[in-house]
Coordinates of C-alpha atoms and ligand atoms in Angstrom, one line a residue:
X1 CA 87.0 79.6 121.6
X2 CA 89.9 78.1 123.6
X3 CA 91.7 80.5 125.9
X4 CA 95.2 81.6 125.1
X5 CA 96.6 80.1 128.3
X6 CA 95.3 76.6 127.5
X7 CA 96.5 76.8 124.0
X8 CA 100.0 77.7 125.1
X9 CA 100.0 74.6 127.2
X10 CA 99.1 72.5 124.2
X11 CA 101.9 74.1 122.2
X12 CA 104.4 73.2 124.9
X13 CA 103.1 69.6 125.4
X14 CA 102.0 68.4 122.0
X15 CA 104.4 68.5 119.0
X16 CA 101.6 68.1 116.5
X17 CA 99.7 71.1 117.9
X18 CA 103.0 73.0 118.1
X19 CA 103.6 72.3 114.4
X20 CA 100.2 73.7 113.5
X21 CA 100.7 76.8 115.6
X22 CA 100.8 79.2 112.6
X23 CA 97.6 77.8 111.3
X24 CA 95.9 78.0 114.7
X25 CA 97.2 81.6 115.2
X26 CA 96.0 82.6 111.7
X27 CA 92.5 81.3 112.5
X28 CA 92.6 83.2 115.8
X29 CA 93.6 86.5 114.1
X30 CA 89.8 86.9 113.5
X31 CA 88.9 86.2 117.1
X32 CA 88.5 89.9 118.1
X33 CA 86.0 90.2 115.2
X34 CA 83.7 87.3 116.1
X35 CA 80.2 88.0 117.2
X36 CA 78.2 86.1 119.8
X37 CA 77.5 82.4 118.9
X38 CA 73.7 82.8 118.1
X39 CA 74.5 85.8 115.8
X40 CA 77.3 83.8 114.0
X41 CA 75.0 80.9 113.7
X42 CA 72.2 83.0 112.2
X43 CA 74.6 84.7 109.8
X44 CA 76.0 81.4 108.6
X45 CA 72.5 80.0 108.0
X46 CA 71.5 83.2 106.2
X47 CA 74.7 83.4 104.1
X48 CA 73.5 81.3 101.1
X49 CA 70.9 84.0 100.5
X50 CA 73.2 87.0 100.8
X51 CA 75.4 88.9 98.4
X52 CA 77.1 85.7 97.4
X53 CA 73.9 84.5 95.8
X54 CA 73.9 87.7 93.6
X55 CA 77.4 86.8 92.5
X56 CA 76.3 83.2 91.6
X57 CA 73.4 84.4 89.5
X58 CA 75.7 86.9 87.9
X59 CA 77.9 84.0 86.7
X60 CA 74.9 82.4 85.1
X61 CA 73.9 85.6 83.3
X62 CA 77.4 86.3 82.2
X63 CA 77.7 82.8 80.7
X64 CA 74.6 83.6 78.6
X65 CA 76.0 86.7 77.0
X66 CA 76.3 86.2 73.3
X67 CA 76.9 88.6 70.4
X68 CA 76.7 88.4 66.7
X69 CA 80.1 88.8 65.2
X70 CA 81.2 88.2 61.7
X71 CA 77.8 86.4 61.1
X72 CA 78.3 84.0 64.0
X73 CA 77.2 83.9 67.6
X74 CA 80.1 84.4 70.0
X75 CA 80.3 84.1 73.8
X76 CA 82.0 86.8 75.8
X77 CA 85.1 84.6 76.3
X78 CA 85.3 84.1 72.5
X79 CA 85.0 87.8 71.9
X80 CA 87.7 88.6 74.4
X81 CA 90.0 86.0 72.9
X82 CA 89.5 87.4 69.4
X83 CA 90.2 90.9 70.7
X84 CA 93.6 89.8 72.0
X85 CA 94.5 87.9 68.8
X86 CA 93.3 90.2 66.1
X87 CA 95.9 91.9 63.9
X88 CA 93.4 94.4 62.5
X89 CA 92.8 97.7 64.4
X90 CA 89.4 98.0 62.8
X91 CA 88.3 94.5 63.8
X92 CA 89.5 95.1 67.3
X93 CA 87.5 98.3 67.6
X94 CA 84.4 96.4 66.3
X95 CA 85.0 93.5 68.8
X96 CA 85.3 95.9 71.7
X97 CA 82.1 97.7 70.6
X98 CA 80.3 94.3 70.5
X99 CA 81.6 93.4 74.0
X100 CA 80.8 96.8 75.5
X101 CA 77.3 97.0 74.0
X102 CA 76.4 93.5 75.2
X103 CA 77.7 94.3 78.7
X104 CA 75.5 97.3 78.8
X105 CA 71.7 97.4 79.3
X106 CA 70.2 94.9 81.7
X107 CA 73.5 93.1 82.4
X108 CA 75.2 96.3 83.6
X109 CA 72.1 97.1 85.8
X110 CA 72.2 93.7 87.4
X111 CA 75.9 94.0 87.9
X112 CA 75.6 97.4 89.5
X113 CA 73.1 96.0 91.9
X114 CA 75.3 93.0 92.7
X115 CA 78.2 95.4 93.5
X116 CA 76.0 97.4 95.8
X117 CA 74.8 94.3 97.6
X118 CA 78.5 93.2 98.0
X119 CA 79.7 96.6 99.3
X120 CA 76.6 97.1 101.4
X121 CA 76.7 93.7 103.1
X122 CA 80.4 94.0 103.7
X123 CA 80.0 97.5 105.2
X124 CA 77.3 96.3 107.7
X125 CA 79.3 93.3 108.7
X126 CA 82.6 95.2 109.0
X127 CA 81.0 97.7 111.4
X128 CA 79.4 95.0 113.5
X129 CA 82.7 93.0 113.6
X130 CA 84.7 96.2 114.6
X131 CA 86.9 96.2 111.6
X132 CA 88.7 99.6 111.4
X133 CA 88.3 99.8 107.6
X134 CA 86.8 97.8 104.7
X135 CA 90.1 96.1 103.7
X136 CA 91.2 95.0 107.1
X137 CA 89.6 91.5 106.9
X138 CA 91.0 90.8 103.5
X139 CA 94.5 92.0 104.5
X140 CA 94.5 89.9 107.6
X141 CA 93.4 86.8 105.5
X142 CA 96.3 87.6 103.1
X143 CA 98.7 88.0 106.1
X144 CA 99.8 91.4 104.8
X145 CA 100.0 94.4 107.1
X146 CA 97.6 97.3 106.1
X147 CA 100.6 99.7 105.7
X148 CA 102.2 97.3 103.1
X149 CA 99.0 97.2 101.1
X150 CA 98.9 101.0 101.1
X151 CA 102.4 101.5 99.9
X152 CA 101.9 98.8 97.1
X153 CA 99.0 100.9 95.8
X154 CA 101.0 104.1 96.1
X155 CA 104.1 102.8 94.4
X156 CA 102.1 101.4 91.4
X157 CA 100.1 104.6 91.1
X158 CA 103.1 106.8 91.2
X159 CA 105.8 104.8 89.5
X160 CA 103.8 102.1 87.6
X161 CA 101.5 104.6 85.9
X162 CA 104.2 106.7 84.1
X163 CA 106.0 103.6 83.1
X164 CA 102.8 102.1 81.7
X165 CA 102.2 105.2 79.5
X166 CA 105.8 105.1 78.3
X167 CA 105.3 101.4 77.3
X168 CA 102.1 102.0 75.4
X169 CA 103.6 105.0 73.5
X170 CA 106.2 102.5 72.3
X171 CA 103.5 99.9 71.5
X172 CA 101.6 102.5 69.4
X173 CA 104.7 103.3 67.4
X174 CA 105.4 99.6 66.9
X175 CA 101.8 99.0 65.7
X176 CA 102.2 102.0 63.4
X177 CA 99.5 103.9 65.1
X178 CA 99.5 107.5 66.4
X179 CA 97.1 106.9 69.3
X180 CA 95.9 103.6 70.7
X181 CA 92.3 102.9 71.1
X182 CA 91.5 100.9 74.3
X183 CA 90.8 98.0 72.0
X184 CA 94.4 98.0 70.9
X185 CA 95.8 97.5 74.4
X186 CA 96.5 93.7 74.2
X187 CA 97.0 93.7 70.4
X188 CA 99.8 91.3 69.3
X189 CA 102.9 92.6 67.6
X190 CA 102.6 92.4 63.8
X191 CA 106.0 90.6 63.7
X192 CA 105.3 88.0 66.4
X193 CA 107.2 84.7 66.1
X194 CA 104.6 82.2 65.1
X195 CA 106.9 79.1 65.0
X196 CA 105.2 76.2 66.6
X197 CA 107.2 74.6 69.5
X198 CA 106.5 70.9 69.7
X199 CA 105.6 69.8 73.2
X200 CA 108.8 67.7 73.5
X201 CA 110.9 70.8 72.9
X202 CA 108.8 72.8 75.4
X203 CA 109.5 70.1 77.9
X204 CA 113.3 70.3 77.4
X205 CA 113.2 74.1 77.4
X206 CA 111.3 74.2 80.7
X207 CA 113.5 71.6 82.3
X208 CA 116.6 73.4 81.2
X209 CA 115.2 76.7 82.5
X210 CA 114.5 75.2 85.9
X211 CA 117.8 73.4 85.9
X212 CA 119.6 76.8 85.4
X213 CA 118.7 77.9 88.9
X214 CA 117.6 74.9 90.8
X215 CA 118.5 71.2 90.0
X216 CA 116.1 70.2 92.9
X217 CA 113.2 71.9 91.2
X218 CA 114.1 70.5 87.8
X219 CA 114.1 67.1 89.4
X220 CA 110.6 67.6 90.7
X221 CA 109.4 68.9 87.3
X222 CA 110.9 65.8 85.7
X223 CA 108.6 63.6 87.8
X224 CA 105.5 65.4 86.5
X225 CA 106.5 64.3 83.0
X226 CA 107.7 60.8 84.0
X227 CA 104.5 60.1 86.0
X228 CA 102.3 61.5 83.2
X229 CA 100.7 64.1 85.5
X230 CA 100.4 66.8 82.8
X231 CA 97.4 66.9 80.5
X232 CA 98.8 68.9 77.7
X233 CA 97.0 68.7 74.3
X234 CA 94.6 71.5 73.4
X235 CA 91.8 69.5 71.8
X236 CA 88.2 70.4 70.9
X237 CA 85.7 69.9 73.7
X238 CA 88.3 70.4 76.4
X239 CA 87.7 73.3 78.9
X240 CA 89.9 76.3 78.3
X241 CA 92.8 77.7 80.2
X242 CA 95.5 76.1 82.3
X243 CA 95.8 75.4 86.0
X244 CA 97.6 73.2 88.5
X245 CA 96.0 71.3 91.2
X246 CA 98.1 70.1 94.1
X247 CA 96.8 68.1 97.1
X248 CA 98.2 66.4 100.1
X249 CA 97.0 62.8 100.3
X250 CA 96.7 60.8 103.5
X251 CA 100.2 59.8 104.8
X252 CA 101.4 63.3 104.0
X253 CA 101.9 62.5 100.4
X254 CA 101.6 65.5 98.1
X255 CA 100.6 65.0 94.5
X256 CA 100.3 67.5 91.7
X257 CA 98.3 67.6 88.5
X258 CA 98.8 70.1 85.7
X259 CA 96.1 70.9 83.1
X260 CA 97.0 72.8 79.9
X261 CA 95.8 73.6 76.5
X262 CA 99.2 73.4 74.8
X263 CA 99.2 74.6 71.2
X264 CA 102.9 75.4 70.8
X265 CA 103.2 79.2 71.0
X266 CA 106.0 80.7 73.1
X267 CA 103.3 81.9 75.5
X268 CA 102.3 78.2 75.9
X269 CA 105.8 77.3 76.8
X270 CA 105.8 80.0 79.5
X271 CA 102.4 78.7 80.7
X272 CA 103.8 75.2 81.1
X273 CA 106.7 76.7 83.1
X274 CA 104.1 78.7 85.2
X275 CA 101.9 75.7 86.0
X276 CA 104.7 73.3 86.9
X277 CA 105.9 76.1 89.2
X278 CA 102.7 75.8 91.1
X279 CA 103.3 72.1 91.0
X280 CA 106.7 72.1 92.7
X281 CA 105.4 74.7 95.2
X282 CA 102.6 72.3 96.1
X283 CA 105.0 69.3 96.4
X284 CA 107.6 71.1 98.6
X285 CA 105.1 72.9 100.8
X286 CA 102.8 69.8 101.0
X287 CA 105.6 67.6 102.2
X288 CA 106.9 70.2 104.7
X289 CA 103.6 71.5 106.1
X290 CA 100.9 68.9 105.5
X291 CA 97.4 69.5 104.2
X292 CA 96.3 72.4 106.5
X293 CA 99.3 74.7 105.9
X294 CA 100.7 73.9 102.5
X295 CA 98.6 76.4 100.5
X296 CA 100.2 79.9 100.4
X297 CA 97.8 82.8 100.6
X298 CA 96.9 84.7 97.4
X299 CA 99.7 87.3 97.9
X300 CA 102.4 84.7 97.4
X301 CA 100.8 81.6 96.0
X302 CA 101.9 82.8 92.5
X303 CA 105.5 83.2 93.5
X304 CA 106.8 79.8 92.3
X305 CA 104.7 80.0 89.1
X306 CA 105.7 83.6 88.1
X307 CA 109.3 82.8 89.0
X308 CA 109.3 79.7 86.8
X309 CA 107.6 81.7 84.0
X310 CA 110.3 84.4 84.2
X311 CA 113.0 81.8 84.0
X312 CA 111.4 80.3 80.9
X313 CA 111.0 83.7 79.4
X314 CA 114.7 84.5 79.9
X315 CA 115.5 81.1 78.4
X316 CA 113.5 81.8 75.3
X317 CA 115.0 85.3 75.1
X318 CA 118.6 83.8 75.1
X319 CA 117.7 81.5 72.3
X320 CA 116.4 84.3 70.1
X321 CA 119.5 86.4 71.0
X322 CA 121.7 83.5 69.9
X323 CA 119.7 83.2 66.7
X324 CA 120.1 86.9 66.1
X325 CA 116.3 87.2 65.6
X326 CA 115.8 90.7 67.0
X327 CA 112.2 91.1 65.7
X328 CA 110.9 87.9 67.4
X329 CA 112.9 88.9 70.5
X330 CA 111.1 92.3 70.6
X331 CA 107.7 90.6 70.1
X332 CA 108.5 88.2 73.0
X333 CA 109.5 91.0 75.3
X334 CA 106.5 93.1 74.3
X335 CA 104.2 90.2 75.1
X336 CA 105.8 89.7 78.5
X337 CA 105.4 93.4 79.3
X338 CA 101.7 93.2 78.3
X339 CA 101.3 90.4 80.8
X340 CA 103.2 92.1 83.7
X341 CA 101.3 95.3 83.2
X342 CA 98.0 93.4 83.1
X343 CA 98.9 91.7 86.4
X344 CA 100.5 94.5 88.3
X345 CA 99.2 97.8 87.0
X346 CA 95.8 96.8 85.6
X347 CA 94.8 95.0 88.8
X348 CA 95.8 98.0 90.9
X349 CA 93.6 100.1 88.6
X350 CA 90.8 97.5 89.4
X351 CA 91.6 97.8 93.1
X352 CA 91.4 101.6 92.9
X353 CA 87.9 101.3 91.4
X354 CA 87.0 98.8 94.1
X355 CA 88.3 100.9 96.9
X356 CA 86.2 103.8 95.7
X357 CA 83.2 101.6 95.3
X358 CA 83.6 100.6 99.0
X359 CA 83.6 104.2 100.1
X360 CA 87.2 105.5 99.7
X361 CA 87.6 109.2 98.8
X362 CA 89.1 110.6 95.7
X363 CA 92.6 111.0 97.2
X364 CA 92.6 107.5 98.6
X365 CA 93.0 108.6 102.2
X366 CA 89.7 108.1 104.1
X367 CA 86.7 105.8 104.0
X368 CA 83.0 106.5 104.3
X369 CA 79.8 104.4 103.9
X370 CA 79.5 103.0 100.3
X371 CA 76.8 104.6 98.3
X372 CA 74.5 103.0 95.7
X373 CA 75.9 103.9 92.4
X374 CA 74.0 103.9 89.1
X375 CA 75.4 102.3 85.9
X376 CA 76.2 105.8 84.7
X377 CA 78.1 106.6 87.9
X378 CA 80.0 103.3 87.8
X379 CA 80.9 103.9 84.1
X380 CA 82.3 107.2 85.1
X381 CA 84.2 105.8 88.0
X382 CA 85.6 103.1 85.9
X383 CA 87.0 105.4 83.2
X384 CA 88.3 107.8 85.9
X385 CA 90.2 105.1 87.7
X386 CA 91.5 103.7 84.4
X387 CA 92.8 107.1 83.3
X388 CA 94.7 107.5 86.6
X389 CA 97.1 104.9 85.4
X390 CA 96.7 104.9 81.6
X391 CA 96.5 108.6 80.9
X392 CA 93.9 111.2 80.0
X393 CA 91.7 110.7 77.0
X394 CA 93.9 111.2 73.9
X395 CA 97.2 111.2 75.8
X396 CA 98.1 107.6 75.0
X397 CA 94.7 105.9 74.7
X398 CA 91.2 106.9 73.7
X399 CA 88.5 105.2 75.7
X400 CA 85.6 104.6 73.3
X401 CA 83.5 101.6 74.1
X402 CA 85.3 100.9 77.4
X403 CA 82.8 102.2 79.9
X404 CA 80.9 99.0 80.7
X405 CA 84.0 96.8 81.2
X406 CA 83.7 97.0 85.0
X407 CA 80.5 95.0 84.8
X408 CA 82.0 91.6 84.0
X409 CA 84.8 91.5 86.6
X410 CA 83.5 88.9 88.9
X411 CA 86.5 89.2 91.3
X412 CA 84.8 92.3 92.7
X413 CA 82.3 90.0 94.3
X414 CA 85.1 88.8 96.6
X415 CA 86.1 92.1 98.2
X416 CA 89.8 93.2 97.9
X417 CA 90.9 90.1 96.1
X418 CA 92.4 91.7 93.1
X419 CA 95.3 93.6 94.6
X420 CA 96.8 90.2 95.5
X421 CA 97.7 89.6 91.9
X422 CA 99.7 92.8 91.7
X423 CA 101.3 92.1 95.1
X424 CA 102.4 88.6 94.0
X425 CA 103.7 89.7 90.6
X426 CA 105.9 92.6 92.0
X427 CA 107.1 90.5 94.9
X428 CA 108.3 87.8 92.6
X429 CA 109.9 90.3 90.2
X430 CA 111.9 91.7 93.2
X431 CA 112.8 88.2 94.3
X432 CA 113.9 87.3 90.8
X433 CA 116.3 90.2 90.7
X434 CA 117.9 89.0 93.9
X435 CA 119.1 85.8 92.2
X436 CA 122.1 87.4 90.7
X437 CA 123.0 89.4 93.9
X438 CA 122.7 86.4 96.2
X439 CA 124.4 83.9 93.9
X440 CA 124.9 80.3 95.0
X441 CA 123.0 80.7 98.3
X442 CA 119.9 81.6 96.4
X443 CA 118.6 78.1 95.7
X444 CA 118.4 76.9 99.3
X445 CA 116.8 80.2 100.5
X446 CA 114.3 80.0 97.7
X447 CA 113.4 76.3 98.4
X448 CA 112.9 77.3 102.1
X449 CA 110.5 80.0 101.0
X450 CA 108.5 77.5 98.9
X451 CA 108.4 75.0 101.7
X452 CA 107.0 77.4 104.2
X453 CA 103.5 77.3 102.7
X454 CA 101.2 79.5 104.7
X455 CA 103.2 79.4 107.9
X456 CA 104.9 82.8 107.5
X457 CA 103.7 86.3 106.8
X458 CA 105.2 88.2 104.0
X459 CA 107.7 90.1 106.1
X460 CA 109.1 86.9 107.6
X461 CA 109.1 85.2 104.3
X462 CA 111.3 87.8 102.6
X463 CA 113.6 88.6 105.6
X464 CA 116.2 85.8 104.6
X465 CA 116.6 87.6 101.3
X466 CA 117.2 91.0 103.0
X467 CA 114.1 92.3 101.3
X468 CA 111.6 94.4 103.3
X469 CA 108.2 94.8 101.8
X470 CA 107.2 97.4 104.5
X471 CA 109.5 99.9 102.7
X472 CA 108.2 101.8 99.7
X473 CA 111.6 101.4 98.0
X474 CA 111.0 97.6 97.8
X475 CA 108.0 98.2 95.6
X476 CA 109.5 101.1 93.6
X477 CA 112.6 99.1 92.9
X478 CA 110.5 96.1 92.0
X479 CA 108.6 98.1 89.4
X480 CA 111.7 99.9 88.1
X481 CA 114.0 96.8 87.9
X482 CA 111.4 94.4 86.6
X483 CA 108.9 96.3 84.4
X484 CA 111.2 99.3 83.9
X485 CA 114.1 97.1 82.8
X486 CA 112.0 95.3 80.2
X487 CA 110.6 98.6 78.8
X488 CA 114.2 99.9 78.5
X489 CA 115.1 96.8 76.7
X490 CA 112.2 97.0 74.3
X491 CA 112.9 100.6 73.5
X492 CA 116.5 99.9 72.8
X493 CA 115.7 97.0 70.5
X494 CA 113.1 99.1 68.6
X495 CA 115.8 101.7 68.0
X496 CA 118.3 99.1 66.8
X497 CA 115.7 97.7 64.4
X498 CA 115.0 101.2 63.2
X499 CA 111.3 100.8 63.9
X500 CA 111.1 103.8 66.1
X501 CA 113.0 106.9 65.5
Ligands
LIG1 ZN1 99.2 80.8 88.5

């Protein structure tokens, strides 16, 4: 490892090294935690046969899960998809029962052992590497101070929880149900707008949405269409989902590809806006920072995409307001709240489960050694951490057939990855709210943020916007303004429609 003194010389003498100082410093953050060279060498050689291998085999087993449903064999992915689409409460309950039953038995046992291997291996290594607590390594990799991670969890637990319960009470009323079963959580609204949006219209909507706050970004998005770098049609045989892949080619030439399964729902329009958001982020950061530093860490790699998606959402909202179609407007807002809660609140609920798994106490204040937990104990922990944010049994939800759902969350095999989703979502909601306050200056500040790639930590990144994520009010305001604002809007619309008295 190069000594600090020598490195400082390089920074002073060589502009190329100086430019890459943030990348070098980020690598060196882990210097105090390195072990001797022979030990590191042995650990690296041994690593393909460690807890990661349990996770790999888990993926194979999970892909084999199949259940009979409606006289047909369905994979886990298909069952989960049907669950989020079904308009029938009875069918949703049957789907969740099929999912939960198939996740139980031998799969849950294997999954429990995998989690024990992950937590146990991490615990031994953390101790040897002198980490102060199990999350320190992940927080350092994310470039987020420990105290900020703590207040994020605290704010979501204290403010996000009550708001979540309020939202699902409204959702129950809109679905015409007294209580929600856990299987109803992602149910679509019975009056959702099912108009198909042709791709050409989606393109003009997304371009107009980007144009409304940044002509520069709209220009970049136009190039994706002109250069035919978006694979849009949802056709049989194509892999599912949507993603963007950006890369910096030799000569510092960033290029971006977007993959979709576009079928024409308003959600698909927002997905297009989301993925091209990743694309413009990749192009701007790629050109400014080059291949080593263009990729933002998990905590803010979703900023441009979530921001783009919010803009498209507001664009779609305005159109429905102009049309006077209040029912579709309500369905659109409810769908968006479902998404935000699933990203911000649900992932913190996951994170609470994970923190407990790695040895955190009931009041989330101290750590001890992780213990081996049986399937039964994990089931109980899962339901307990779910109830912390979603309410006691019978308050808003009943939790039948939900106890095994921890067992298929493969993100737990990468310790402390999940809170990054909540972090990114809430950070972006706060940033989005700044747009109207900052006005014309916003665009250039925002472009600078995207261009910085991984060269800044989150505190530096938000300083130009006068936002301070080390303060609890930042997160509380983010939740209240973003999520809270949408829940208020949905409640108001419901009253206007006479759906809820
Ligand atoms: Zn994304």
